[in-house]
Amino acid sequence: MTVSAALRGAEVSAAANAAAGSEVAFDKVSVAYRGSVVLKPLTMSVAAGEILAMIGPSGSGKTTALRAVAGFVRPAAGRILIGGTDVTNLPPYERGLAMVVQNYALFPHMRVSENVAFGLNARGAARDLIAQRVEDSLRIVGMSKFASRFPRELSGGQQQRVAIARALAVRPRVLLLDEPLSALDAQIRRSMVEEIARLHADLPDLTILYVTHDQSEALTLADRIAILKDGELSAIGAAGELYRRPPNRFAAEFLGRANLLPVVVERVAQQSGFVEARLGETRVVASGADHPAGAERLLCVRPQNLTLTCEAERSNRIEAVLREIHWQGELTHLVAEIGESILRVVATRLPNPPARGDKLEFFFSPSDANLIVEDGSV
Amino acid sequence: MLVWSLSGRALVWSFAAILLGIVFVAPLAVIICASFSEQWNGILPTGFTLEHYRDAMNGAARDAVYASLVTGLVASLLALVTGAWAALALRARVDQWAGALGLLFFIPSAVPSVSVGLGLLVAFSQKPLLLNGTTAIVFVAHYVLISAFAFGNISAGLSRLAPDYEEVASCLGARPAYRLMHVTLPLVAPYLVAAFGLSFALSMGELGATVMVYPPGWVTMPVAIFGLTDRGDIFSGAALTMILVVVTLALLIGLERAPIRSAAPR
Amino acid sequence: MSDAVALAPRAARLNLGGWWVAPPLAVLALLFLYPLILIGRAALIDDSGALNLAAAWGVLNSRAFLNALINTAEIALASTIGCVILGLTLGLILAFAPFPGAGLVAQVIDTFIALPTFLVTLAFTFLYGSAGILNGALTSGLGLDHPPVDFLYSAWGVILAEVTVYTPFVLRPLLAAFSLVDRSQIEVASLLGARPLRIVRQVILPAALPAIVAGGSLCLLLTVNEFGIVLFIGAKGVITLPLLIYSKAIQESDYQGACAIAIVNVALSLALFSLYRAAARRLGG
């Protein structure tokens, strides 16, 4: 093959990738390992250019789902589609993807530039194209100066940048990130999260599947979040929406702290999207529509949405007895008792701190509260 | 940390020194001394000489060094290729046969070398494969005996290799052959080198199967050393043994120092 | 039901890669398994090609074979016990009372694994032989007429040589096991007033037991198979199974007899090998 033909070939394949689209679809994908089901039939789709974070505790099936997209595990049933084509039976190296893993997995016997060039070399791209792409990719992640280093001469954060450059160099349709930041310490992790966000802003067509157990990474980066539990999809939705209105207890608690108070539905106001419920003796209004009257539900209010001051829109008022108060500089954590339940409140300003044993009134807005089910799957 | 008192330590350490001295140091020391000695009738050897080494450098002994090196090289390379092949192939299998097949490749290390030699003698003294009386049968004997060790070493290395490297490689578009040549083999290179070194060392010292099958004209060092000591020429035997030890150790140390240091951490 | 149907063809496709094992397997079969089978055949069929069990039976009933079997078992057992005792002693000192340079010593002992076994026998000739250092010192020192030390040309010489050669095989797993023993446990025990021997018995040995069993069974296998040491010592009374096979085949050209004995020897070795594998698996798990 001549150089120009090879160059053309690589361009053609890149163009074909783009034309083929980069949306990912799981169609009733289930995975069994040694007789036990690790992923129950999963159906969801990721739009082209979207960042979907899959989160869940270990053993929830999130990594298995990612590995099924990569082609490392073969679904027991169901199909995986990338860009509308069924890739279930394609080997990993024909799927046009790239991957970044937790321990970076940089090839220790290759220099940084050789690592970044790996995918293009493996696909037989032309030399000029490879040189260009290596340069571009290293510049994007700010590692141009380190091109001739060996991975062992780099810090963890630098290695992860190289791993990302290596993935970007092949111009993948979909970028798979498997806990990419969990080996880094907290400070570097925060700056890498920002960097990945910036990267995606520069490459808006790149679809990213991001597996993590860290909900703050997911909330920062993801357009949408899929929460998995015991091999099942527990909740999926736009990041902010899912945080504000989780559908069930697991989703509510996995994305952050939540007060979940048992209530009974009294009256549904179909029009406004609000619902009236009874919490002990108190009557509260919360968002949520499709709850039948008389049903037992949980009232979900995030700790920071409860206040001690009454304002016009915070029409809900509940009474609780203060049990603990912890001042933590910027924030003050209050723990109060309401009936059988515990109420956690995070306050930013407390001019007159209450004392233990005080009976307090807490206020929250109906749009900050919603009714959810105990547990369930989507 | 177990023995705290100074006197207790001194006691334990001198005990260890005596034990190590008698069991490991003394045998090596006497062989070295004897290989340079004219006579040894009393407590100390008498007469320094290089005569035994000079003898070893020409004639039958030199042929033995040559035969051992060639045999070791051929058998170790073969064992390296089939061992790596089998270990790689078995790693790809995830069924219930993988364990049993792996065991099968280990079995040659359990069978006594004399019986391996006997088996080759019986099997290849008849058609369809007539190898008896050729140097090939010596290669085969050595190969069979060291193949399990090469396989074991490479398998151990592969099992320590995190799957991430190869998965990332294939995700980036590397086909199986490309991945093998550019990722897997370079990553396990230290184990391949170690396997080769161990195979070579074992081949250099192999005696049981070789005495069963060796043809006239292809006398390996151990067989030659046995011949010398059997005739009572134990000083020449000691010199040839030293050559064997030095060649083996030089090879092992040289391989250890080789610039192949890419074992990927798990 | 439809799931099972969908599964079947995919599973078959996945296993295709497994056939890569065929070439090395074929080499193993041709060069190792086929000769092994022919040993069995040769033991049962005489020169005329007829089935002849009597000859094999006669060999296995002979005094020479029974003596060799007993010798082999005795030497192997005694050597293994010696290896375990010596390995345990050295291991404990190297790991828990390390002297300066203990690490280097452990490495040097490790290289003994790569050296030919008969080296030690040859060295013993100079050390303990009838004209060796020890006897030389004793005869001149005490004015004796005859060399007083003559254990070398007996089973004891073989055992001592095998202990020297095979102790590293016990020491290696032992040191690995000792390195996993929690040091703070030992410190706490000695703070509580436990004497060293008590700590060894109650803390260290239980932790190292799997390694002792694994190393010991490997020793047993290797000592049963040992040939070079026995051949080099060349004592008349000390004939083991491998040596008997060698002398039958090479010196007497009695291949059928050699093959009959080889079957017993191989079976014994395979039994010990499975013992070792079981022990090693427990060590790993």
CSV table of C-alpha atoms in Angstrom, one decimal, chain C residues 22-189:
chain,number,residue,atom,x,y,z
C,22,ALA,CA,-3.2,-28.5,19.3
C,23,PRO,CA,0.4,-28.1,17.9
C,24,PRO,CA,2.3,-28.1,21.2
C,25,LEU,CA,0.0,-30.9,22.4
C,26,ALA,CA,0.9,-32.9,19.3
C,27,VAL,CA,4.6,-32.4,20.1
C,28,LEU,CA,4.1,-33.5,23.6
C,29,ALA,CA,2.1,-36.5,22.5
C,30,LEU,CA,4.8,-37.6,20.0
C,31,LEU,CA,7.9,-37.0,22.1
C,32,PHE,CA,6.6,-37.8,25.5
C,33,LEU,CA,3.3,-39.7,25.7
C,34,TYR,CA,4.0,-42.0,22.7
C,35,PRO,CA,7.3,-43.2,24.2
C,36,LEU,CA,5.6,-43.6,27.6
C,37,ILE,CA,2.9,-45.8,26.1
C,38,LEU,CA,5.6,-47.8,24.2
C,39,ILE,CA,7.3,-48.5,27.6
C,40,GLY,CA,4.1,-50.1,28.8
C,41,ARG,CA,3.9,-52.1,25.5
C,42,ALA,CA,7.5,-53.2,25.7
C,43,ALA,CA,7.1,-54.4,29.2
C,44,LEU,CA,4.3,-56.8,28.3
C,45,ILE,CA,5.5,-58.1,24.9
C,46,ASP,CA,8.7,-60.1,24.4
C,47,ASP,CA,11.1,-60.1,21.4
C,48,SER,CA,9.0,-62.4,19.3
C,49,GLY,CA,6.1,-60.0,19.6
C,50,ALA,CA,3.9,-62.2,21.7
C,51,LEU,CA,2.2,-61.1,24.9
C,52,ASN,CA,4.4,-62.3,27.7
C,53,LEU,CA,3.3,-61.3,31.2
C,54,ALA,CA,5.5,-63.9,32.9
C,55,ALA,CA,8.8,-62.0,32.1
C,56,ALA,CA,7.6,-58.7,33.5
C,57,TRP,CA,6.1,-60.5,36.5
C,58,GLY,CA,9.4,-62.3,37.1
C,59,VAL,CA,11.3,-59.0,37.1
C,60,LEU,CA,8.9,-57.4,39.5
C,61,ASN,CA,9.2,-60.4,41.8
C,62,SER,CA,13.0,-60.5,41.8
C,63,ARG,CA,15.1,-59.6,44.8
C,64,ALA,CA,16.9,-56.9,42.9
C,65,PHE,CA,13.7,-55.1,42.1
C,66,LEU,CA,12.3,-55.3,45.6
C,67,ASN,CA,15.6,-54.2,47.1
C,68,ALA,CA,15.7,-51.2,44.7
C,69,LEU,CA,12.1,-50.3,45.6
C,70,ILE,CA,12.9,-50.4,49.3
C,71,ASN,CA,16.1,-48.5,48.8
C,72,THR,CA,14.4,-45.8,46.8
C,73,ALA,CA,11.6,-45.4,49.3
C,74,GLU,CA,14.0,-45.3,52.3
C,75,ILE,CA,16.5,-42.9,50.7
C,76,ALA,CA,13.7,-40.6,49.4
C,77,LEU,CA,11.9,-40.5,52.8
C,78,ALA,CA,15.1,-40.0,54.8
C,79,SER,CA,16.3,-37.3,52.4
C,80,THR,CA,13.0,-35.5,52.5
C,81,ILE,CA,12.9,-35.5,56.2
C,82,GLY,CA,16.5,-34.2,56.2
C,83,CYS,CA,15.6,-31.5,53.7
C,84,VAL,CA,12.6,-30.3,55.7
C,85,ILE,CA,14.6,-30.2,59.0
C,86,LEU,CA,17.6,-28.3,57.4
C,87,GLY,CA,15.3,-26.1,55.3
C,88,LEU,CA,13.2,-25.2,58.3
C,89,THR,CA,16.3,-24.4,60.4
C,90,LEU,CA,17.9,-22.3,57.8
C,91,GLY,CA,14.6,-20.7,56.8
C,92,LEU,CA,13.8,-19.7,60.4
C,93,ILE,CA,17.2,-18.1,60.8
C,94,LEU,CA,17.2,-16.4,57.5
C,95,ALA,CA,13.7,-15.0,57.9
C,96,PHE,CA,13.5,-14.2,61.7
C,97,ALA,CA,17.1,-13.8,62.9
C,98,PRO,CA,18.6,-12.4,59.7
C,99,PHE,CA,22.3,-11.8,59.9
C,100,PRO,CA,24.0,-9.2,57.6
C,101,GLY,CA,24.0,-10.7,54.1
C,102,ALA,CA,21.2,-13.2,54.8
C,103,GLY,CA,19.5,-12.1,51.6
C,104,LEU,CA,22.5,-12.8,49.5
C,105,VAL,CA,22.9,-16.2,51.2
C,106,ALA,CA,19.3,-17.0,50.4
C,107,GLN,CA,20.0,-16.1,46.7
C,108,VAL,CA,23.1,-18.2,46.5
C,109,ILE,CA,21.3,-21.2,48.0
C,110,ASP,CA,18.6,-20.6,45.3
C,111,THR,CA,21.2,-20.9,42.5
C,112,PHE,CA,22.0,-24.4,43.8
C,113,ILE,CA,18.7,-25.4,42.1
C,114,ALA,CA,20.2,-24.6,38.7
C,115,LEU,CA,23.4,-26.7,39.3
C,116,PRO,CA,23.8,-30.3,38.4
C,117,THR,CA,23.1,-32.7,41.3
C,118,PHE,CA,26.3,-34.8,40.8
C,119,LEU,CA,28.4,-31.8,41.7
C,120,VAL,CA,27.8,-32.4,45.3
C,121,THR,CA,28.6,-36.1,45.1
C,122,LEU,CA,31.9,-35.2,43.5
C,123,ALA,CA,32.6,-32.7,46.2
C,124,PHE,CA,31.8,-35.3,48.8
C,125,THR,CA,34.4,-37.6,47.4
C,126,PHE,CA,37.0,-35.0,48.2
C,127,LEU,CA,35.5,-34.2,51.6
C,128,TYR,CA,34.4,-37.6,53.0
C,129,GLY,CA,35.9,-40.1,50.6
C,130,SER,CA,38.4,-42.7,51.8
C,131,ALA,CA,41.3,-40.4,50.7
C,132,GLY,CA,39.3,-37.2,51.5
C,133,ILE,CA,39.9,-34.3,53.8
C,134,LEU,CA,38.0,-35.7,56.8
C,135,ASN,CA,39.6,-39.1,56.7
C,136,GLY,CA,43.0,-37.5,56.0
C,137,ALA,CA,42.7,-35.3,59.0
C,138,LEU,CA,41.5,-38.1,61.3
C,139,THR,CA,44.1,-40.6,60.2
C,140,SER,CA,47.1,-38.2,60.5
C,141,GLY,CA,45.6,-36.5,63.6
C,142,LEU,CA,44.7,-39.7,65.6
C,143,GLY,CA,47.4,-41.9,64.0
C,144,LEU,CA,44.9,-44.4,62.7
C,145,ASP,CA,45.7,-47.1,60.1
C,146,HIS,CA,42.3,-47.1,58.3
C,147,PRO,CA,40.1,-44.2,57.3
C,148,PRO,CA,37.5,-44.1,60.1
C,149,VAL,CA,34.7,-42.4,58.1
C,150,ASP,CA,33.2,-44.6,55.4
C,151,PHE,CA,29.5,-43.6,55.2
C,152,LEU,CA,29.9,-42.0,51.8
C,153,TYR,CA,29.6,-45.3,49.9
C,154,SER,CA,26.4,-46.2,51.6
C,155,ALA,CA,22.8,-45.0,51.5
C,156,TRP,CA,23.9,-42.3,54.0
C,157,GLY,CA,26.2,-40.8,51.4
C,158,VAL,CA,23.3,-40.6,48.9
C,159,ILE,CA,21.0,-39.2,51.6
C,160,LEU,CA,23.4,-36.5,52.7
C,161,ALA,CA,24.1,-35.5,49.0
C,162,GLU,CA,20.3,-35.3,48.3
C,163,VAL,CA,19.7,-33.3,51.4
C,164,THR,CA,22.3,-30.8,50.2
C,165,VAL,CA,20.9,-30.6,46.7
C,166,TYR,CA,17.2,-30.6,47.5
C,167,THR,CA,17.0,-28.4,50.6
C,168,PRO,CA,16.7,-25.2,48.4
C,169,PHE,CA,13.4,-26.7,47.0
C,170,VAL,CA,12.0,-26.6,50.6
C,171,LEU,CA,13.7,-23.4,51.5
C,172,ARG,CA,12.2,-21.4,48.6
C,173,PRO,CA,8.5,-21.9,49.4
C,174,LEU,CA,9.3,-21.6,53.2
C,175,LEU,CA,10.9,-18.2,52.8
C,176,ALA,CA,7.9,-17.1,50.8
C,177,ALA,CA,5.6,-18.3,53.5
C,178,PHE,CA,7.7,-16.8,56.3
C,179,SER,CA,7.7,-13.4,54.6
C,180,LEU,CA,3.9,-13.4,54.9
C,181,VAL,CA,3.9,-14.0,58.6
C,182,ASP,CA,2.8,-10.9,60.4
C,183,ARG,CA,5.8,-9.4,62.2
C,184,SER,CA,3.7,-7.6,64.7
C,185,GLN,CA,2.2,-10.9,65.8
C,186,ILE,CA,5.7,-12.1,66.8
C,187,GLU,CA,6.5,-8.8,68.5
C,188,VAL,CA,3.3,-8.9,70.5
C,189,ALA,CA,3.9,-12.6,71.4
